Amino acid sequence: MSNWSDKVGGMALRYALLGLLAEQPASGYELAKAFEGDLGRYAWQAGHNRIYPELARLVDEGLVERAEEGARGRRVHTLTAAGLEELRAWLRQPWEGSTVRNEGVLRLFLLSALDPGDARKILHEVAARCEEELAPLREIVSGETPISPEGRLELGWLAAGYGLRQYEASRDWAVWALGELDKVDRGG
Amino acid sequence: MSNWSDKVGGMALRYALLGLLAEQPASGYELAKAFEGDLGRYAWQAGHNRIYPELARLVDEGLVERAEEGARGRRVHTLTAAGLEELRAWLRQPWEGSTVRNEGVLRLFLLSALDPGDARKILHEVAARCEEELAPLREIVSGETPISPEGRLELGWLAAGYGLRQYEASRDWAVWALGELDKVDRGG
DNA sequence: ATTGGACATGTCAGTGTTGACATGTCCAAT
DNA sequence: ATTGGACATGTCAACACTGACATGTCCAAT
């Protein structure tokens, strides 16, 4: 019985933190590191300067518990039962009106503002870059399914599977766009 | 010789506007509408309240020209030669460090925090939703390639092709994740 | 012993972004 | 004639976010 309905937007970071802590307890520093991995690459980014204040608020609301300081001032944060329920309630809500901000995709869409030669060059680069990213992801996904002690799929595993399909789609799009550019050149 | 190197981040809206105006002259209102379509869905969003001040700045910098008021105070904006060059220079720059914010994907990644029953239900919904989105996109993409008077591919066409592959990838991911969930259940 | 680097947390100013509020115009349907 | 809705532009306060600055700890390698 929490207040997730008070605000619909702008709560993503909050739930990203709850989700990470649902996997395992962590310090703010470790959470910041997590955002530099697949999570930040595909879903949401945040720097430590944004994470610490939000963590403090979660502690205030009883969704997260903060342990005493350890070595180097490290403070481990643990998800409470209330926090887990808050996260689950959010996930069960309908996923309407979620915002997307992706500068890379924006660039792709604007590519036709370039002359065909430049556009072609960049599309080739995009396809090649995607292909590079694919190899390590294939490696991860084709390995054994990692299951956490609590019997849950790991976030990183889900992310790798998503990234794999994502990059394949982007590469295919770039190849398709190159073909369409050819049609334009033949036509005009 | 412009100043795109002054700031690397936070310039996306600026170039989105230049890109839209590269397709055709438009009023602020029309630009706001454009962000509600495929552009906003896959790449970047902006409301009119953000667009008008940015347009004014672009006019100040000579990248965009603003016509006199028409009916209902409508003011048509046109890209200048300097504006097109600014846009092209940005597109030719290496695409490093672009940020991604996608609440929907974040939700997908956090799904394993739910118990398997709920997670399965949502994954089915995701797959079904993707399938729904695919039909109209297939329609658009399988039609004739639309080429603008200036011999360029239309932004909407590129976006539809991207969206098509994007939704296929998401659907495939959801189906894969369901299969992996089954493995977890059989294992645990 | 010392030093460079990863670990760890924090503040702050400036900018980006959103939702709510505000205002007025044009047109089609009643 | 009037009214509801799309067209059209704008402001403002609150909040989100980033980059830069600041501080200190622990440890491994020299």
Coordinates of C-alpha atoms (C1' of nucleotides) in Angstrom, one line a residue:
Chain A
M1 CA 0.0 0.0 0.0
S2 CA 2.5 2.6 -1.1
N3 CA 2.5 5.7 -3.1
W4 CA 3.7 4.6 -6.5
S5 CA 0.6 6.2 -8.0
D6 CA 1.5 9.7 -6.8
K7 CA 3.8 10.3 -9.7
V8 CA 3.9 8.4 -12.9
G9 CA 7.0 9.8 -14.6
G10 CA 10.5 10.3 -13.2
M11 CA 10.4 7.4 -10.9
A12 CA 12.6 5.1 -13.1
L13 CA 15.8 5.7 -11.2
R14 CA 14.0 4.8 -8.0
Y15 CA 12.9 1.4 -9.3
A16 CA 16.2 0.8 -11.0
L17 CA 17.8 1.0 -7.6
L18 CA 15.2 -1.2 -5.9
G19 CA 15.6 -3.7 -8.8
L20 CA 19.4 -3.8 -8.4
L21 CA 19.1 -4.2 -4.6
A22 CA 16.6 -7.0 -5.2
E23 CA 19.4 -8.9 -6.9
Q24 CA 21.8 -8.4 -4.0
P25 CA 22.7 -5.8 -1.3
A26 CA 25.2 -3.2 -2.5
S27 CA 26.9 0.1 -1.7
G28 CA 26.1 3.3 -3.6
Y29 CA 29.4 2.9 -5.4
E30 CA 28.6 -0.6 -6.6
L31 CA 25.2 0.6 -7.8
A32 CA 26.9 3.3 -9.8
K33 CA 29.1 0.7 -11.4
A34 CA 26.1 -1.4 -12.3
F35 CA 24.7 1.5 -14.3
E36 CA 27.9 1.5 -16.4
G37 CA 27.2 -2.0 -17.6
D38 CA 24.3 -3.5 -19.6
L39 CA 21.7 -1.7 -17.5
G40 CA 23.1 1.7 -18.5
R41 CA 23.7 0.7 -22.0
Y42 CA 20.2 -0.5 -22.8
A43 CA 17.9 0.8 -20.1
W44 CA 18.8 3.6 -17.7
Q45 CA 21.9 5.6 -16.7
A46 CA 22.7 7.3 -13.5
G47 CA 25.9 8.8 -11.9
H48 CA 26.8 8.4 -8.2
N49 CA 25.8 12.0 -7.6
R50 CA 22.3 11.2 -8.5
I51 CA 22.3 7.8 -6.8
Y52 CA 23.3 8.8 -3.3
P53 CA 20.5 11.3 -2.7
E54 CA 17.9 8.8 -4.1
L55 CA 19.2 6.1 -1.9
A56 CA 18.9 8.4 1.1
R57 CA 15.2 9.0 0.2
L58 CA 14.6 5.3 -0.2
V59 CA 16.0 4.7 3.3
D60 CA 13.8 7.5 4.7
E61 CA 10.8 5.8 3.2
G62 CA 11.7 2.4 4.7
L63 CA 12.1 0.7 1.3
V64 CA 15.8 0.2 1.8
E65 CA 17.9 -0.5 4.9
R66 CA 21.4 1.0 5.3
A67 CA 24.0 -0.9 7.3
E68 CA 26.7 0.8 9.4
E69 CA 29.8 2.1 7.7
G70 CA 32.3 -0.6 6.8
A71 CA 35.8 -0.2 5.3
R72 CA 36.4 3.1 3.5
G73 CA 33.1 4.4 4.7
R74 CA 31.3 1.8 2.6
R75 CA 27.6 1.5 3.5
V76 CA 25.7 -1.6 2.3
H77 CA 22.1 -1.1 1.3
T78 CA 19.6 -3.9 1.5
L79 CA 16.0 -4.1 0.1
T80 CA 13.3 -4.3 2.7
A81 CA 10.1 -6.3 2.3
A82 CA 8.3 -3.0 1.7
G83 CA 10.8 -2.1 -0.9
L84 CA 10.3 -5.4 -2.8
E85 CA 6.6 -5.0 -2.7
E86 CA 6.9 -1.4 -4.0
L87 CA 9.0 -2.7 -6.9
R88 CA 6.6 -5.5 -7.7
A89 CA 3.6 -3.2 -7.6
W90 CA 5.3 -1.0 -10.1
L91 CA 6.2 -3.9 -12.4
R92 CA 2.6 -5.1 -12.3
Q93 CA 1.2 -1.7 -13.3
P94 CA 0.4 -1.1 -17.0
W95 CA 3.5 0.2 -18.8
E96 CA 1.9 3.2 -20.4
G97 CA 3.6 6.5 -21.3
S98 CA 7.1 5.4 -20.7
T99 CA 9.6 7.8 -22.2
V100 CA 12.4 6.9 -24.6
R101 CA 15.5 8.9 -25.1
N102 CA 18.1 7.5 -27.4
E103 CA 20.5 9.8 -29.1
G104 CA 22.0 7.0 -31.2
V105 CA 18.6 6.2 -32.8
L106 CA 17.9 9.9 -33.3
R107 CA 21.1 10.1 -35.3
L108 CA 20.1 7.1 -37.4
F109 CA 16.8 8.8 -38.3
L110 CA 18.4 12.1 -39.3
L111 CA 21.0 10.4 -41.5
S112 CA 19.1 11.2 -44.7
A113 CA 20.0 14.8 -44.1
L114 CA 23.5 13.9 -45.3
D115 CA 24.4 13.4 -48.9
P116 CA 24.2 9.7 -49.9
G117 CA 28.0 9.2 -49.8
D118 CA 28.3 10.3 -46.2
A119 CA 25.2 8.5 -45.2
R120 CA 26.4 5.2 -46.8
K121 CA 29.7 5.5 -45.0
I122 CA 28.1 5.9 -41.6
L123 CA 25.6 3.1 -42.2
H124 CA 28.5 0.8 -43.0
E125 CA 30.2 1.9 -39.8
V126 CA 27.0 1.3 -37.8
A127 CA 26.6 -2.2 -39.2
A128 CA 30.3 -3.0 -38.5
R129 CA 30.0 -1.6 -34.9
C130 CA 26.9 -3.8 -34.3
E131 CA 28.7 -6.9 -35.5
E132 CA 31.6 -6.2 -33.1
E133 CA 29.2 -5.9 -30.2
L134 CA 27.5 -9.2 -31.1
A135 CA 30.4 -11.6 -30.6
P136 CA 30.7 -11.2 -26.8
L137 CA 27.0 -11.2 -26.3
R138 CA 26.6 -14.5 -28.3
E139 CA 29.3 -15.9 -26.0
I140 CA 27.4 -15.0 -22.9
V141 CA 24.0 -16.1 -24.1
S142 CA 25.1 -19.4 -25.5
G143 CA 26.6 -20.3 -22.1
E144 CA 24.8 -21.9 -19.2
T145 CA 21.7 -20.1 -17.9
P146 CA 22.9 -18.6 -14.6
I147 CA 20.3 -18.9 -11.8
S148 CA 20.7 -17.0 -8.5
P149 CA 20.5 -18.8 -5.1
E150 CA 16.9 -17.5 -4.9
G151 CA 16.0 -19.2 -8.1
R152 CA 15.8 -16.0 -10.2
L153 CA 17.3 -15.1 -13.6
E154 CA 20.1 -12.7 -13.4
L155 CA 19.6 -9.1 -14.7
G156 CA 22.9 -9.3 -16.7
W157 CA 21.7 -12.5 -18.4
L158 CA 18.4 -11.0 -19.4
A159 CA 20.2 -7.8 -20.6
A160 CA 22.7 -9.8 -22.7
G161 CA 19.8 -11.6 -24.4
Y162 CA 18.1 -8.3 -25.1
G163 CA 21.3 -6.7 -26.3
L164 CA 22.0 -9.5 -28.7
R165 CA 18.6 -9.1 -30.4
Q166 CA 18.9 -5.4 -30.3
Y167 CA 22.2 -5.2 -32.1
E168 CA 21.1 -7.8 -34.6
A169 CA 18.0 -5.6 -35.3
S170 CA 20.1 -2.5 -35.7
R171 CA 22.6 -4.2 -38.0
D172 CA 19.8 -5.5 -40.2
W173 CA 18.2 -2.1 -40.2
A174 CA 21.5 -0.5 -41.4
V175 CA 21.9 -3.1 -44.2
W176 CA 18.2 -2.5 -45.2
A177 CA 18.7 1.3 -45.2
L178 CA 21.8 0.9 -47.4
G179 CA 19.7 -1.0 -49.9
E180 CA 17.0 1.7 -49.8
L181 CA 19.6 4.3 -50.4
D182 CA 20.7 2.4 -53.5
K183 CA 17.1 2.5 -54.8
V184 CA 17.0 6.3 -54.2
D185 CA 20.2 6.7 -56.2
R186 CA 19.0 4.6 -59.1
G187 CA 15.6 6.4 -59.0
G188 CA 17.0 10.0 -58.9
Chain B
M1 CA 32.8 26.5 -38.5
S2 CA 30.3 26.2 -35.8
N3 CA 30.3 25.4 -32.1
W4 CA 29.1 21.8 -31.9
S5 CA 32.2 20.8 -30.0
D6 CA 31.5 23.2 -27.2
K7 CA 29.1 20.8 -25.5
V8 CA 28.8 17.1 -26.3
G9 CA 25.7 16.2 -24.3
G10 CA 22.3 17.8 -24.1
M11 CA 22.3 18.9 -27.7
A12 CA 20.0 16.2 -28.9
L13 CA 16.8 18.3 -29.0
R14 CA 18.6 20.9 -31.0
Y15 CA 19.6 18.5 -33.7
A16 CA 16.3 16.8 -33.7
L17 CA 14.7 20.2 -34.5
L18 CA 17.3 20.9 -37.2
G19 CA 16.7 17.4 -38.7
L20 CA 12.9 17.9 -38.8
L21 CA 13.3 21.2 -40.4
A22 CA 15.7 19.7 -43.0
E23 CA 12.7 17.6 -44.1
Q24 CA 10.4 20.5 -44.4
P25 CA 9.6 23.9 -42.9
A26 CA 7.3 23.8 -39.9
S27 CA 5.7 25.7 -37.1
G28 CA 6.6 25.0 -33.5
Y29 CA 3.2 23.3 -33.1
E30 CA 3.9 21.0 -36.0
L31 CA 7.3 20.1 -34.6
A32 CA 5.7 19.2 -31.3
K33 CA 3.3 16.9 -33.2
A34 CA 6.2 15.2 -34.9
F35 CA 7.7 14.3 -31.6
E36 CA 4.4 12.4 -30.8
G37 CA 5.0 10.1 -33.7
D38 CA 7.7 7.6 -34.5
L39 CA 10.4 10.1 -33.6
G40 CA 9.1 10.4 -30.0
R41 CA 8.4 6.7 -29.8
Y42 CA 11.9 5.5 -30.7
A43 CA 14.4 8.3 -30.5
W44 CA 13.6 11.5 -28.7
Q45 CA 10.6 13.3 -27.0
A46 CA 9.9 17.0 -26.5
G47 CA 6.9 19.1 -25.6
H48 CA 6.0 22.4 -27.1
N49 CA 7.2 24.2 -23.9
R50 CA 10.7 22.9 -24.6
I51 CA 10.6 23.4 -28.3
Y52 CA 9.7 27.1 -28.5
P53 CA 12.6 28.3 -26.4
E54 CA 15.1 26.1 -28.4
L55 CA 13.7 27.3 -31.7
A56 CA 14.2 30.9 -30.5
R57 CA 17.8 30.1 -29.7
L58 CA 18.3 28.5 -33.1
V59 CA 16.9 31.6 -34.8
D60 CA 19.3 33.8 -32.7
E61 CA 22.2 31.7 -34.0
G62 CA 21.1 32.0 -37.6
L63 CA 20.6 28.2 -38.0
V64 CA 16.9 28.7 -38.5
E65 CA 14.8 31.4 -40.2
R66 CA 11.5 32.5 -38.8
A67 CA 8.8 33.8 -41.1
E68 CA 6.2 36.4 -40.2
E69 CA 3.1 35.4 -38.3
G70 CA 0.4 33.7 -40.3
A71 CA -3.0 32.6 -39.3
R72 CA -3.5 32.1 -35.6
G73 CA -0.1 33.4 -34.9
R74 CA 1.5 30.5 -36.8
R75 CA 5.2 31.1 -37.5
V76 CA 6.9 28.9 -40.0
H77 CA 10.5 28.0 -39.4
T78 CA 12.9 27.1 -42.2
L79 CA 16.4 25.6 -42.0
T80 CA 19.2 27.9 -43.2
A81 CA 22.3 26.8 -45.0
A82 CA 24.3 27.3 -41.8
G83 CA 21.7 25.1 -40.0
L84 CA 22.0 22.3 -42.4
E85 CA 25.8 22.4 -42.2
E86 CA 25.6 22.4 -38.4
L87 CA 23.3 19.3 -38.5
R88 CA 25.6 17.5 -41.0
A89 CA 28.7 18.3 -38.9
W90 CA 27.0 16.7 -35.9
L91 CA 26.0 13.6 -37.8
R92 CA 29.6 13.1 -39.2
Q93 CA 31.0 13.3 -35.6
P94 CA 31.8 10.0 -33.9
W95 CA 28.8 8.8 -31.9
E96 CA 30.4 8.3 -28.6
G97 CA 28.8 8.5 -25.2
S98 CA 25.2 8.8 -26.3
T99 CA 22.8 8.3 -23.4
V100 CA 19.9 5.9 -23.4
R101 CA 16.9 6.2 -21.3
N102 CA 14.2 3.6 -21.8
E103 CA 11.8 2.9 -19.0
G104 CA 10.2 0.0 -20.9
V105 CA 13.5 -1.8 -21.2
L106 CA 14.3 -1.1 -17.6
R107 CA 11.0 -2.8 -16.6
L108 CA 11.9 -5.8 -18.8
F109 CA 15.3 -6.2 -17.0
L110 CA 13.7 -6.0 -13.5
L111 CA 11.0 -8.6 -14.3
S112 CA 12.9 -11.4 -12.5
A113 CA 12.1 -9.6 -9.3
L114 CA 8.6 -10.9 -9.7
D115 CA 7.5 -14.4 -8.9
P116 CA 7.6 -16.6 -12.0
G117 CA 3.8 -16.6 -12.4
D118 CA 3.6 -12.8 -12.6
A119 CA 6.7 -12.5 -14.8
R120 CA 5.3 -15.1 -17.2
K121 CA 2.1 -13.2 -17.5
I122 CA 3.8 -9.9 -18.3
L123 CA 6.2 -11.5 -20.8
H124 CA 3.2 -12.9 -22.6
E125 CA 1.6 -9.5 -22.7
V126 CA 4.8 -7.9 -24.0
A127 CA 5.1 -10.5 -26.8
A128 CA 1.4 -9.9 -27.7
R129 CA 1.8 -6.1 -27.6
C130 CA 4.8 -6.3 -29.9
E131 CA 2.9 -8.5 -32.4
E132 CA 0.1 -5.9 -32.5
E133 CA 2.6 -3.1 -33.2
L134 CA 4.2 -5.1 -36.0
A135 CA 1.2 -5.3 -38.4
P136 CA 0.9 -1.6 -39.3
L137 CA 4.7 -1.3 -39.5
R138 CA 4.9 -4.2 -42.0
E139 CA 2.2 -2.5 -44.0
I140 CA 4.3 0.7 -44.3
V141 CA 7.6 -0.9 -45.0
S142 CA 6.3 -3.3 -47.6
G143 CA 4.8 -0.4 -49.6
E144 CA 6.7 1.8 -52.1
T145 CA 9.8 3.6 -50.9
P146 CA 8.8 7.2 -50.5
I147 CA 11.4 9.6 -51.9
S148 CA 11.2 13.3 -51.1
P149 CA 11.5 15.9 -53.9
E150 CA 15.1 16.5 -52.9
G151 CA 15.8 12.8 -53.4
R152 CA 16.0 11.9 -49.7
L153 CA 14.5 9.1 -47.7
E154 CA 11.8 10.2 -45.4
L155 CA 12.4 10.2 -41.7
G156 CA 9.1 8.3 -41.1
W157 CA 10.1 5.6 -43.5
L158 CA 13.4 5.0 -41.8
A159 CA 11.7 5.1 -38.5
A160 CA 9.1 2.5 -39.6
G161 CA 11.9 0.2 -40.8
Y162 CA 13.7 0.6 -37.5
G163 CA 10.5 0.1 -35.4
L164 CA 9.7 -3.1 -37.3
R165 CA 13.0 -4.7 -36.5
Q166 CA 12.9 -3.3 -33.0
Y167 CA 9.5 -4.9 -32.1
E168 CA 10.5 -8.2 -33.7
A169 CA 13.6 -8.2 -31.5
S170 CA 11.6 -7.4 -28.4
R171 CA 9.0 -10.1 -29.2
D172 CA 11.7 -12.7 -29.8
W173 CA 13.4 -11.6 -26.5
A174 CA 10.2 -12.1 -24.6
V175 CA 9.7 -15.6 -26.0
W176 CA 13.3 -16.5 -25.2
A177 CA 12.9 -15.2 -21.7
L178 CA 9.8 -17.3 -21.2
G179 CA 11.8 -20.3 -22.3
E180 CA 14.5 -19.5 -19.8
L181 CA 12.0 -19.0 -17.1
D182 CA 10.8 -22.6 -17.8
K183 CA 14.3 -23.8 -17.3
V184 CA 14.6 -22.1 -14.0
D185 CA 11.3 -23.7 -12.8
R186 CA 12.4 -27.2 -13.9
G187 CA 15.8 -26.6 -12.3
G188 CA 14.6 -25.2 -9.0
Chain C
dA1 C1' 57.9 4.6 2.6
dT2 C1' 55.4 6.3 -0.8
dT3 C1' 52.6 6.6 -4.4
dG4 C1' 49.1 5.7 -7.9
dG5 C1' 44.8 3.9 -8.4
dA6 C1' 40.6 1.8 -7.2
dC7 C1' 37.2 2.3 -3.6
dA8 C1' 33.8 5.4 -1.5
dT9 C1' 30.8 9.4 -0.6
dG10 C1' 29.5 13.8 -1.0
dT11 C1' 28.2 19.1 -2.9
dC12 C1' 27.0 22.5 -6.2
dA13 C1' 26.0 25.3 -10.2
dG14 C1' 24.1 25.0 -14.6
dT15 C1' 21.2 23.0 -17.8
dG16 C1' 17.5 19.8 -19.4
dT17 C1' 12.7 18.4 -18.9
dT18 C1' 7.9 18.1 -17.4
dG19 C1' 3.3 19.4 -15.9
dA20 C1' 0.3 23.0 -15.0
dC21 C1' -1.3 27.2 -16.0
dA22 C1' -2.5 30.9 -19.3
dT23 C1' -4.0 33.1 -23.6
dG24 C1' -5.9 33.7 -27.8
dT25 C1' -7.5 32.2 -32.9
dC26 C1' -9.9 29.8 -36.4
dC27 C1' -13.4 26.7 -38.1
dA28 C1' -17.0 23.3 -38.3
dA29 C1' -21.2 21.6 -36.4
dT30 C1' -25.2 22.6 -33.9
Chain D
dA1 C1' -25.0 32.7 -32.7
dT2 C1' -22.4 29.9 -30.2
dT3 C1' -19.8 26.5 -28.7
dG4 C1' -16.4 22.8 -28.6
dG5 C1' -12.1 21.4 -30.3
dA6 C1' -8.0 21.7 -32.9
dC7 C1' -4.5 25.1 -33.9
dA8 C1' -0.9 28.0 -31.9
dT9 C1' 2.3 30.1 -28.6
dG10 C1' 3.9 31.2 -24.3
dT11 C1' 5.4 31.3 -18.9
dC12 C1' 6.7 29.2 -14.5
dA13 C1' 7.9 26.3 -10.7
dA14 C1' 9.5 22.0 -9.6
dC15 C1' 12.2 18.3 -10.4
dA16 C1' 15.9 15.4 -13.2
dC17 C1' 20.4 15.2 -14.6
dT18 C1' 25.4 16.1 -15.6
dG19 C1' 30.1 17.7 -15.0
dA20 C1' 33.2 19.6 -12.1
dC21 C1' 34.9 20.0 -7.7
dA22 C1' 36.0 18.1 -3.1
dT23 C1' 37.5 14.8 0.4
dG24 C1' 39.2 10.9 2.4
dT25 C1' 40.5 5.5 2.6
dC26 C1' 42.6 1.2 1.5
dC27 C1' 45.9 -1.6 -0.8
dA28 C1' 49.3 -3.3 -4.1
dA29 C1' 53.4 -2.3 -6.4
dT30 C1' 57.5 0.0 -6.5

